[in-house]
CSV table of C-alpha atoms in Angstrom, one decimal:
chain,number,residue,atom,x,y,z
Y,1387,UNK,CA,0.6,-9.4,13.7
Y,1388,UNK,CA,-0.9,-13.1,15.6
Y,1389,UNK,CA,-5.0,-12.9,15.9
Y,1390,UNK,CA,-5.0,-13.6,19.6
Y,1391,UNK,CA,-6.3,-11.8,22.2
Y,1392,UNK,CA,-3.6,-9.1,22.8
Y,1393,UNK,CA,-3.1,-8.7,18.8
Y,1394,UNK,CA,-7.0,-8.5,18.3
Y,1395,UNK,CA,-7.3,-6.4,20.7
Y,1396,UNK,CA,-4.6,-3.4,20.3
Y,1397,UNK,CA,-6.4,-3.5,16.6
Y,1398,UNK,CA,-10.4,-3.0,18.1
Y,1399,UNK,CA,-8.9,-0.5,20.5
Y,1400,UNK,CA,-6.8,1.0,18.4
Y,1401,UNK,CA,-10.1,1.3,15.8
Y,1402,UNK,CA,-12.2,2.9,18.7
Y,1403,UNK,CA,-9.2,5.9,19.6
Y,1404,UNK,CA,-9.2,6.7,15.8
Y,1405,UNK,CA,-11.5,5.0,12.8
Y,1406,UNK,CA,-9.6,6.8,10.7
Y,1407,UNK,CA,-6.7,4.5,11.0
Y,1408,UNK,CA,-5.7,1.3,9.0
Y,1409,UNK,CA,-5.6,-1.5,11.2
Y,1410,UNK,CA,-4.7,-5.0,9.9
Y,1411,UNK,CA,-4.0,-8.1,11.4
Y,1412,UNK,CA,-2.2,-11.0,10.4
Y,1413,UNK,CA,-2.8,-14.8,10.9
Y,1414,UNK,CA,-0.4,-17.2,9.7
Y,1415,UNK,CA,-2.9,-19.9,11.2
Y,1416,UNK,CA,-6.9,-20.1,9.6
Y,1417,UNK,CA,-9.1,-18.5,11.9
Y,1418,UNK,CA,-10.6,-20.9,14.7
Y,1419,UNK,CA,-7.2,-22.8,15.0
Y,1420,UNK,CA,-6.1,-21.7,18.6
Y,1421,UNK,CA,-4.0,-23.3,21.5
Y,1422,UNK,CA,-5.8,-24.1,24.7
Y,1423,UNK,CA,-9.3,-24.6,26.6
Y,1424,UNK,CA,-10.7,-22.0,29.0
Y,1425,UNK,CA,-8.9,-18.8,30.5
Y,1426,UNK,CA,-10.0,-17.6,33.9
Y,1427,UNK,CA,-10.4,-13.2,34.8
Y,1428,UNK,CA,-11.9,-10.7,37.1
Y,1429,UNK,CA,-13.7,-7.2,37.1
Y,1430,UNK,CA,-11.1,-5.5,37.1
Y,1431,UNK,CA,-10.5,-6.7,33.6
Y,1432,UNK,CA,-14.1,-6.4,32.4
Y,1433,UNK,CA,-14.1,-2.9,34.0
Y,1434,UNK,CA,-11.0,-1.3,31.4
Y,1435,UNK,CA,-12.4,-3.4,28.7
Y,1436,UNK,CA,-16.0,-1.8,29.1
Y,1437,UNK,CA,-14.2,1.5,29.4
Y,1438,UNK,CA,-12.7,1.0,26.3
Y,1439,UNK,CA,-14.7,-0.7,24.4
Y,1440,UNK,CA,-18.4,-1.2,25.6
Y,1441,UNK,CA,-19.8,-3.8,23.0
Y,1442,UNK,CA,-17.0,-6.9,23.8
Y,1443,UNK,CA,-17.0,-6.4,27.0
Y,1444,UNK,CA,-20.6,-7.3,27.6
Y,1445,UNK,CA,-20.7,-9.9,24.6
Y,1446,UNK,CA,-17.5,-11.4,26.6
Y,1447,UNK,CA,-19.5,-11.3,30.2
Y,1448,UNK,CA,-22.5,-13.3,28.5
Y,1449,UNK,CA,-20.4,-15.3,27.0
Y,1450,UNK,CA,-18.4,-16.4,30.3
Y,1451,UNK,CA,-18.5,-18.4,32.8
Y,1452,UNK,CA,-19.2,-17.7,36.9
Y,1453,UNK,CA,-16.5,-20.0,39.4
Y,1454,UNK,CA,-17.2,-18.9,43.2
Y,1455,UNK,CA,-14.5,-20.5,45.4
Y,1456,UNK,CA,-11.5,-22.5,45.3
Y,1457,UNK,CA,-11.2,-25.9,46.6
Y,1458,UNK,CA,-8.1,-28.1,47.7
Y,1459,UNK,CA,-8.2,-31.8,47.4
Y,1460,UNK,CA,-5.9,-34.4,48.1
Y,1461,UNK,CA,-6.8,-38.3,46.9
Y,1462,UNK,CA,-10.4,-38.3,48.3
Y,1463,UNK,CA,-10.0,-37.1,50.8
Y,1464,UNK,CA,-12.7,-33.5,52.5
Y,1465,UNK,CA,-11.7,-30.7,50.1
Y,1466,UNK,CA,-10.2,-27.9,52.1
Y,1467,UNK,CA,-11.9,-24.8,50.8
Y,1468,UNK,CA,-10.8,-21.6,49.9
Y,1469,UNK,CA,-12.2,-18.2,49.1
Y,1470,UNK,CA,-11.9,-16.1,45.5
Y,1471,UNK,CA,-14.3,-15.7,42.3
Y,1472,UNK,CA,-14.0,-14.9,39.2
Y,1473,UNK,CA,-15.0,-15.4,35.3
Y,1474,UNK,CA,-14.0,-18.1,32.6
Y,1475,UNK,CA,-14.7,-18.2,28.9
Y,1476,UNK,CA,-13.3,-20.8,25.7
Y,1477,UNK,CA,-10.6,-19.6,24.7
Y,1478,UNK,CA,-11.9,-19.7,20.7
Y,1479,UNK,CA,-15.1,-18.4,22.2
Y,1480,UNK,CA,-13.4,-15.6,23.4
Y,1481,UNK,CA,-11.5,-14.6,19.8
Y,1482,UNK,CA,-14.5,-15.7,18.1
Y,1483,UNK,CA,-16.2,-12.5,19.9
Y,1484,UNK,CA,-13.2,-10.7,19.9
Y,1485,UNK,CA,-12.1,-10.8,16.0
Y,1486,UNK,CA,-16.3,-10.0,15.3
Y,1487,UNK,CA,-15.8,-7.1,17.0
Y,1488,UNK,CA,-12.7,-6.1,14.7
Y,1489,UNK,CA,-14.5,-6.7,12.1
Y,1490,UNK,CA,-17.3,-4.6,13.0
Y,1491,UNK,CA,-15.5,-2.1,13.6
Y,1492,UNK,CA,-12.9,-1.6,9.9
Y,1493,UNK,CA,-10.3,-4.0,10.8
Y,1494,UNK,CA,-8.6,-5.7,8.4
Y,1495,UNK,CA,-7.9,-9.6,9.6
Y,1496,UNK,CA,-6.3,-11.5,7.2
Y,1497,UNK,CA,-5.8,-15.1,7.9
Y,1498,UNK,CA,-3.8,-17.4,6.9
Y,1499,UNK,CA,-1.7,-15.4,5.7
Y,1500,UNK,CA,2.3,-15.0,7.0
Y,1501,UNK,CA,2.3,-10.8,7.5
Y,1502,UNK,CA,5.6,-9.9,5.3
Y,1503,UNK,CA,8.5,-10.4,5.8
Y,1504,UNK,CA,9.4,-6.6,5.6
Y,1505,UNK,CA,6.2,-5.4,7.4
Y,1506,UNK,CA,9.3,-3.0,10.3
Y,1507,UNK,CA,11.1,-1.7,7.5
Y,1508,UNK,CA,8.5,-0.9,4.7
Y,1509,UNK,CA,7.5,2.3,3.7
Y,1510,UNK,CA,5.0,3.6,4.3
Y,1511,UNK,CA,5.9,3.7,8.2
Y,1512,UNK,CA,3.4,3.0,10.8
Y,1513,UNK,CA,3.0,1.7,14.4
Y,1514,UNK,CA,3.8,-2.4,13.6
Y,1515,UNK,CA,2.9,-4.7,17.1
Y,1516,UNK,CA,4.6,-8.3,17.4
Y,1517,UNK,CA,1.3,-9.9,19.2
Y,1518,UNK,CA,2.5,-12.9,17.7
Y,1519,UNK,CA,2.7,-14.9,21.0
Y,1520,UNK,CA,5.9,-16.4,23.4
Y,1521,UNK,CA,7.3,-17.9,20.6
Y,1522,UNK,CA,7.0,-14.8,18.8
Y,1523,UNK,CA,8.5,-14.8,15.0
Y,1524,UNK,CA,8.3,-10.8,14.7
Y,1525,UNK,CA,10.1,-10.4,17.9
Y,1526,UNK,CA,13.2,-13.2,17.5
Y,1527,UNK,CA,14.0,-10.7,14.6
Y,1528,UNK,CA,15.4,-8.1,17.0
Y,1529,UNK,CA,15.7,-10.2,19.8
Y,1530,UNK,CA,19.3,-8.2,20.1
Y,1531,UNK,CA,17.9,-5.4,20.1
Y,1532,UNK,CA,14.8,-5.6,22.6
Y,1533,UNK,CA,17.2,-7.5,25.1
Y,1534,UNK,CA,15.3,-11.0,24.9
Y,1535,UNK,CA,16.0,-13.8,27.5
Y,1536,UNK,CA,13.8,-17.2,27.6
Y,1537,UNK,CA,14.5,-19.3,30.7
Y,1538,UNK,CA,12.4,-22.4,31.4
Y,1539,UNK,CA,10.8,-23.6,33.6
Y,1540,UNK,CA,11.0,-26.8,35.6
Y,1541,UNK,CA,7.7,-29.3,35.8
Y,1542,UNK,CA,6.3,-30.8,32.1
Y,1543,UNK,CA,2.2,-29.7,32.2
Y,1544,UNK,CA,-0.2,-31.1,29.9
Y,1545,UNK,CA,-3.1,-28.8,29.1
Y,1546,UNK,CA,-6.1,-30.7,28.4
Y,1547,UNK,CA,-10.1,-30.5,29.0
Y,1548,UNK,CA,-12.8,-32.9,30.0
Y,1549,UNK,CA,-16.6,-32.3,30.5
Y,1550,UNK,CA,-16.4,-33.1,34.6
Y,1551,UNK,CA,-18.0,-29.7,35.1
Y,1552,UNK,CA,-15.4,-27.6,37.8
Y,1553,UNK,CA,-17.7,-25.3,39.3
Y,1554,UNK,CA,-15.2,-25.1,41.7
Y,1555,UNK,CA,-11.4,-23.7,40.8
Y,1556,UNK,CA,-10.2,-27.3,42.0
Y,1557,UNK,CA,-6.4,-27.8,42.2
Y,1558,UNK,CA,-6.0,-32.0,43.0
Y,1559,UNK,CA,-4.1,-33.7,44.4
Y,1560,UNK,CA,-2.7,-37.6,43.4
Y,1561,UNK,CA,0.0,-39.3,45.1
Y,1562,UNK,CA,1.0,-42.1,42.1
Y,1563,UNK,CA,3.3,-44.0,44.2
Y,1564,UNK,CA,5.6,-42.8,42.1
Y,1565,UNK,CA,5.7,-38.7,43.2
Y,1566,UNK,CA,3.0,-37.0,43.9
Y,1567,UNK,CA,1.3,-34.7,40.6
Y,1568,UNK,CA,-1.5,-31.9,40.3
Y,1569,UNK,CA,-4.1,-30.7,37.9
Y,1570,UNK,CA,-6.0,-27.1,37.9
Y,1571,UNK,CA,-9.5,-27.8,37.0
Y,1572,UNK,CA,-12.2,-25.0,35.8
Y,1573,UNK,CA,-15.1,-24.6,34.2
Y,1574,UNK,CA,-15.2,-22.7,30.9
Y,1575,UNK,CA,-18.9,-23.6,29.5
Y,1576,UNK,CA,-21.6,-25.8,30.2
Y,1577,UNK,CA,-20.2,-28.6,28.8
Y,1578,UNK,CA,-16.1,-27.9,29.0
Y,1579,UNK,CA,-13.2,-27.6,32.1
Y,1580,UNK,CA,-10.1,-27.0,31.3
Y,1581,UNK,CA,-8.2,-29.2,33.0
Y,1582,UNK,CA,-4.4,-28.9,33.3
Y,1583,UNK,CA,-1.8,-31.9,34.3
Y,1584,UNK,CA,1.5,-30.4,36.2
Y,1585,UNK,CA,3.8,-32.8,37.5
Y,1586,UNK,CA,7.2,-32.9,38.9
Y,1587,UNK,CA,9.8,-34.0,36.1
Y,1588,UNK,CA,11.2,-36.9,38.9
Y,1589,UNK,CA,7.2,-38.1,38.8
Y,1590,UNK,CA,7.1,-37.5,35.4
Y,1591,UNK,CA,9.4,-39.7,34.0
Y,1592,UNK,CA,8.8,-42.0,36.9
Y,1593,UNK,CA,5.7,-42.4,34.8
Y,1594,UNK,CA,6.9,-43.0,32.1
Y,1595,UNK,CA,5.7,-39.7,30.2
Y,1596,UNK,CA,8.5,-38.9,28.8
Y,1597,UNK,CA,8.2,-41.9,26.6
Y,1598,UNK,CA,3.9,-42.8,26.1
Y,1599,UNK,CA,1.9,-41.2,23.5
Y,1600,UNK,CA,-0.6,-38.9,24.9
Y,1601,UNK,CA,-3.7,-41.5,24.2
Y,1602,UNK,CA,-2.1,-43.4,26.4
Y,1603,UNK,CA,-0.8,-40.7,28.7
Y,1604,UNK,CA,-4.8,-39.3,28.9
Y,1605,UNK,CA,-6.3,-43.1,29.7
Y,1606,UNK,CA,-2.8,-42.8,32.6
Y,1607,UNK,CA,-4.5,-39.4,33.8
Y,1608,UNK,CA,-7.6,-40.7,33.9
Y,1609,UNK,CA,-7.3,-43.4,36.3
Y,1610,UNK,CA,-4.9,-41.0,38.1
Y,1611,UNK,CA,-7.5,-38.1,39.3
Y,1612,UNK,CA,-10.8,-40.4,38.8
Y,1613,UNK,CA,-10.6,-38.7,42.9
Y,1614,UNK,CA,-11.9,-35.4,41.1
Y,1615,UNK,CA,-12.7,-37.1,37.4
Y,1616,UNK,CA,-15.6,-39.6,39.0
Y,1617,UNK,CA,-15.3,-41.3,36.0
Y,1618,UNK,CA,-15.2,-38.7,33.6
Y,1619,UNK,CA,-12.6,-38.5,30.8
Y,1620,UNK,CA,-9.6,-36.4,29.3
Y,1621,UNK,CA,-9.5,-34.8,25.8
Y,1622,UNK,CA,-6.6,-34.0,24.5
Y,1623,UNK,CA,-6.3,-31.0,22.0
Y,1624,UNK,CA,-4.8,-30.7,18.5
Y,1625,UNK,CA,-0.7,-31.1,18.4
Y,1626,UNK,CA,-1.3,-31.4,22.7
Y,1627,UNK,CA,1.6,-32.3,24.0
Y,1628,UNK,CA,3.5,-31.8,27.6
Y,1629,UNK,CA,5.8,-28.9,28.0
Y,1630,UNK,CA,7.3,-26.8,30.6
Y,1631,UNK,CA,6.9,-23.0,30.4
Y,1632,UNK,CA,8.7,-20.0,29.1
Y,1633,UNK,CA,9.2,-17.4,30.9
Y,1634,UNK,CA,10.0,-14.7,28.2
Y,1635,UNK,CA,11.2,-11.6,29.3
Y,1636,UNK,CA,12.8,-8.2,27.7
Y,1637,UNK,CA,14.5,-5.2,28.6
Y,1638,UNK,CA,12.9,-3.3,26.0
Y,1639,UNK,CA,9.3,-3.7,24.9
Y,1640,UNK,CA,9.8,-1.5,21.3
Y,1641,UNK,CA,12.2,-0.5,18.7
Y,1642,UNK,CA,11.8,2.1,16.6
Y,1643,UNK,CA,7.7,1.4,15.5
Y,1644,UNK,CA,8.3,-1.9,16.8
Y,1645,UNK,CA,6.1,-2.6,20.0
Y,1646,UNK,CA,5.3,-6.2,21.7
Y,1647,UNK,CA,2.5,-6.5,23.3
Y,1648,UNK,CA,0.6,-10.2,25.1
Y,1649,UNK,CA,3.2,-13.0,25.7
Y,1650,UNK,CA,5.8,-11.7,23.3
Y,1651,UNK,CA,6.3,-9.3,25.7
Y,1652,UNK,CA,5.8,-11.2,28.9
Y,1653,UNK,CA,5.0,-14.4,29.7
Y,1654,UNK,CA,3.2,-14.8,33.5
Y,1655,UNK,CA,2.7,-18.5,34.9
Y,1656,UNK,CA,-0.5,-19.9,34.4
Y,1657,UNK,CA,-1.3,-20.2,38.0
Y,1658,UNK,CA,-1.8,-16.9,38.6
Y,1659,UNK,CA,-4.7,-17.2,35.9
Y,1660,UNK,CA,-3.4,-13.6,34.5
Y,1661,UNK,CA,-2.0,-14.0,31.2
Y,1662,UNK,CA,-5.4,-12.9,29.4
Y,1663,UNK,CA,-5.6,-9.8,32.1
Y,1664,UNK,CA,-2.1,-8.7,31.1
Y,1665,UNK,CA,-2.5,-9.4,27.1
Y,1666,UNK,CA,-6.1,-7.4,26.8
Y,1667,UNK,CA,-4.1,-4.2,29.7
Y,1668,UNK,CA,-0.4,-4.2,27.2
Y,1669,UNK,CA,-3.5,-3.2,24.5
Y,1670,UNK,CA,-5.8,-0.7,25.6
Y,1671,UNK,CA,-2.3,0.4,27.2
Y,1672,UNK,CA,-0.4,1.1,23.6
Y,1673,UNK,CA,-3.4,2.4,22.0
Y,1674,UNK,CA,-3.8,5.2,24.6
Y,1675,UNK,CA,-0.5,6.3,24.2
Y,1676,UNK,CA,0.0,6.0,20.1
Y,1677,UNK,CA,-3.5,8.2,20.1
Y,1678,UNK,CA,-3.0,11.5,18.4
Y,1679,UNK,CA,1.1,10.9,17.4
Y,1680,UNK,CA,1.6,12.8,14.1
Y,1681,UNK,CA,4.1,11.4,12.4
Y,1682,UNK,CA,6.5,8.2,12.8
Y,1683,UNK,CA,9.2,10.9,14.4
Y,1684,UNK,CA,6.0,11.1,17.1
Y,1685,UNK,CA,5.9,7.4,17.3
Y,1686,UNK,CA,9.1,6.0,19.4
Y,1687,UNK,CA,8.9,8.9,22.4
Y,1688,UNK,CA,5.0,7.0,22.3
Y,1689,UNK,CA,6.2,3.9,22.5
Y,1690,UNK,CA,8.6,4.2,25.1
Y,1691,UNK,CA,6.0,5.5,27.7
Y,1692,UNK,CA,4.0,2.6,27.2
Y,1693,UNK,CA,7.2,0.6,27.6
Y,1694,UNK,CA,7.5,2.2,31.1
Y,1695,UNK,CA,3.9,3.0,32.1
Y,1696,UNK,CA,3.3,-1.4,31.3
Y,1697,UNK,CA,6.8,-2.4,33.1
Y,1698,UNK,CA,5.6,-1.0,36.3
Y,1699,UNK,CA,2.2,-1.3,36.1
Y,1700,UNK,CA,2.8,-5.5,35.4
Y,1701,UNK,CA,5.5,-5.4,38.1
Y,1702,UNK,CA,3.7,-6.4,41.1
Y,1703,UNK,CA,1.8,-9.6,39.0
Y,1704,UNK,CA,5.3,-10.7,37.7
Y,1705,UNK,CA,6.7,-11.2,41.5
Y,1706,UNK,CA,3.2,-13.5,42.2
Y,1707,UNK,CA,3.5,-15.5,39.3
Y,1708,UNK,CA,7.4,-15.7,40.3
Y,1709,UNK,CA,6.3,-16.8,43.9
Y,1710,UNK,CA,3.4,-19.1,42.5
Y,1711,UNK,CA,6.0,-21.0,40.2
Y,1712,UNK,CA,8.0,-21.4,43.0
Y,1713,UNK,CA,5.7,-23.0,45.4
Y,1714,UNK,CA,4.3,-25.1,42.2
Y,1715,UNK,CA,7.3,-26.3,41.8
Y,1716,UNK,CA,8.5,-27.5,44.9
Y,1717,UNK,CA,5.0,-28.6,47.3
Y,1718,UNK,CA,6.3,-32.3,47.6
Y,1719,UNK,CA,7.3,-31.4,51.9
Y,1720,UNK,CA,3.7,-29.4,52.6
Y,1721,UNK,CA,2.0,-32.8,50.9
Y,1722,UNK,CA,3.4,-35.7,52.7
Y,1723,UNK,CA,2.6,-33.8,56.2
Y,1724,UNK,CA,-0.8,-34.2,55.2
Y,1725,UNK,CA,-2.2,-31.0,56.9
Y,1726,UNK,CA,-4.9,-30.0,54.1
Y,1727,UNK,CA,-5.8,-27.3,55.3
Y,1728,UNK,CA,-2.2,-26.1,56.5
Y,1729,UNK,CA,-1.8,-27.1,52.7
Y,1730,UNK,CA,-4.7,-25.1,51.9
Y,1731,UNK,CA,-3.1,-21.5,53.7
Y,1732,UNK,CA,-0.2,-22.6,52.0
Y,1733,UNK,CA,-1.2,-22.8,48.7
Y,1734,UNK,CA,-3.8,-19.2,49.3
Y,1735,UNK,CA,-0.4,-17.3,50.9
Y,1736,UNK,CA,1.5,-18.4,47.5
Y,1737,UNK,CA,1.2,-15.3,45.5
Y,1738,UNK,CA,1.4,-13.0,48.7
Y,1739,UNK,CA,1.5,-12.8,52.7
Y,1740,UNK,CA,-2.7,-12.4,54.1
Y,1741,UNK,CA,-2.9,-11.5,57.4
Y,1742,UNK,CA,-3.4,-13.2,60.2
Y,1743,UNK,CA,-7.1,-12.7,60.5
Y,1744,UNK,CA,-7.7,-15.0,56.6
Y,1745,UNK,CA,-6.3,-17.7,58.7
Y,1746,UNK,CA,-9.2,-17.5,61.2
Y,1747,UNK,CA,-11.7,-17.2,58.0
Y,1748,UNK,CA,-10.0,-19.9,56.4
Y,1749,UNK,CA,-10.3,-22.7,59.1
Y,1750,UNK,CA,-14.2,-20.8,58.9
Y,1751,UNK,CA,-14.7,-20.7,55.5
Y,1752,UNK,CA,-14.5,-24.6,56.0
Y,1753,UNK,CA,-18.0,-24.6,57.3
Y,1754,UNK,CA,-20.5,-25.0,54.8
Y,1755,UNK,CA,-22.9,-22.0,55.9
Y,1756,UNK,CA,-20.2,-19.8,56.3
Y,1757,UNK,CA,-19.1,-20.7,52.9
Y,1758,UNK,CA,-22.1,-19.9,51.6
Y,1759,UNK,CA,-22.0,-16.3,53.2
Y,1760,UNK,CA,-18.7,-15.2,51.3
Y,1761,UNK,CA,-20.0,-16.8,48.2
Y,1762,UNK,CA,-23.1,-14.5,48.5
Y,1763,UNK,CA,-21.1,-11.4,49.7
Y,1764,UNK,CA,-19.3,-12.2,46.1
Y,1765,UNK,CA,-21.9,-12.5,43.9
Y,1766,UNK,CA,-22.9,-8.9,45.6
Y,1767,UNK,CA,-20.3,-7.6,44.1
Y,1768,UNK,CA,-20.5,-8.7,41.1
Y,1769,UNK,CA,-23.5,-7.5,40.9
Y,1770,UNK,CA,-22.9,-4.0,42.4
Y,1771,UNK,CA,-19.4,-4.2,39.8
Y,1772,UNK,CA,-21.7,-4.7,37.0
Y,1773,UNK,CA,-23.6,-1.7,38.3
Y,1774,UNK,CA,-21.1,1.2,37.8
Y,1775,UNK,CA,-20.3,-0.8,33.7
Y,1776,UNK,CA,-23.7,0.3,32.7
Y,1777,UNK,CA,-22.7,4.1,33.9
Y,1778,UNK,CA,-21.5,5.7,31.2
Y,1779,UNK,CA,-18.3,6.1,29.9
Y,1780,UNK,CA,-15.4,8.6,30.9
Y,1781,UNK,CA,-12.4,8.4,29.2
Y,1782,UNK,CA,-9.1,7.7,31.1
Y,1783,UNK,CA,-6.8,10.4,30.9
Y,1784,UNK,CA,-3.5,9.2,29.9
Y,1785,UNK,CA,0.0,10.4,32.0
Y,1786,UNK,CA,3.3,9.7,30.7
Y,1787,UNK,CA,5.2,8.4,34.1
Y,1788,UNK,CA,7.4,9.2,35.5
Y,1789,UNK,CA,11.1,7.9,34.0
Y,1790,UNK,CA,14.1,8.6,36.6
Y,1791,UNK,CA,-19.5,-26.7,51.2
Y,1792,UNK,CA,-22.6,-28.9,52.9
Y,1793,UNK,CA,-21.8,-31.5,49.5
Y,1794,UNK,CA,-17.7,-32.2,50.2
Y,1795,UNK,CA,-17.6,-32.2,46.3
Y,1796,UNK,CA,-15.5,-29.9,45.0
Y,1797,UNK,CA,-17.8,-30.0,42.0
Y,1798,UNK,CA,-21.1,-29.1,44.2
Y,1799,UNK,CA,-20.4,-25.7,44.5
Y,1800,UNK,CA,-20.0,-22.8,41.9
Y,1801,UNK,CA,-15.0,-22.5,40.5
Y,1802,UNK,CA,-10.5,-17.9,41.7
Y,1803,UNK,CA,-8.3,-15.9,43.8
Y,1804,UNK,CA,-5.6,-17.6,42.7
């Protein structure tokens, strides 16, 4: 249930494990309807995708753009540069590639078709996957059994797009006179960048965003963020609105023959850019643990093993997401110190502490010549990883878990180890 990245890749992975399986995906929206602009990912996801389905891995890599480095810019001051690199792809493009691949493998995709109400209880029995996002309707029906908890975040945010091409991942901070506001921006294709605006509640209210319509908000935001937009406009997708991040957790990711994947099972704050990576990881693990199940009586044990494994695997990232969220909920004291180099260093460490030598590398990276060396090293690493993916793919054994810049503009260089 759900034709987002989690649902489509679950279908692909299931078919790759056993082409004889009948796999149906129900999606209540028509094809092409999606939320958001672009998403980011790293080589580790491409490696896993290549192991499961080399065709879709190659297509996703070919459609993605590369970003190298991060920029932290406060107002119109010279940016501070950080390391890191990765990929970005438009969400619409990603879903198109995955849906085409699923159809090619024989998956029955049913768009504009809500899943049957009795999907979990109907006979004959089979695996049922809730992949319908943070607001999962299917999970909601079993919330008590699954132990679902929803925790609202603090800061309002707005997911936008812009023709300004941020080829470094840019964090732009602006003092509006009514409080600080900031953006997370990165290019995801040849024409467009994602531009996420985030503000503390007091700033958001003081600027009138709690009562202004979206078009008026866009005009105000375009003016506020001119230091990084340089005259470019901001665009909102259909139905765009301010929202706060919802942290979704579940005590259990399975009940009977029902399994949760992706945001239906867990959410991680957009500030660490790992939602797609975790969703596809869930899909891969679920397909591995249910492969070879003989009959409905074996399914609960297989799902319990999937639950245990994935909960253990994603825990470090969830912890990092919690720390990252806390950083962005209260960066004002750091911003008002006026030390942009220290601000960038703090942002770099928001997920985990870095060794002391990293500070000296951080200082040295403000020189364009050393940044070029770091960018070249990232390029070499990408090529090495790509070369390994060209080798024959070996299946991964499933172990049941033990239960007990030269140019000061951030646009001048080419996209984040977040």
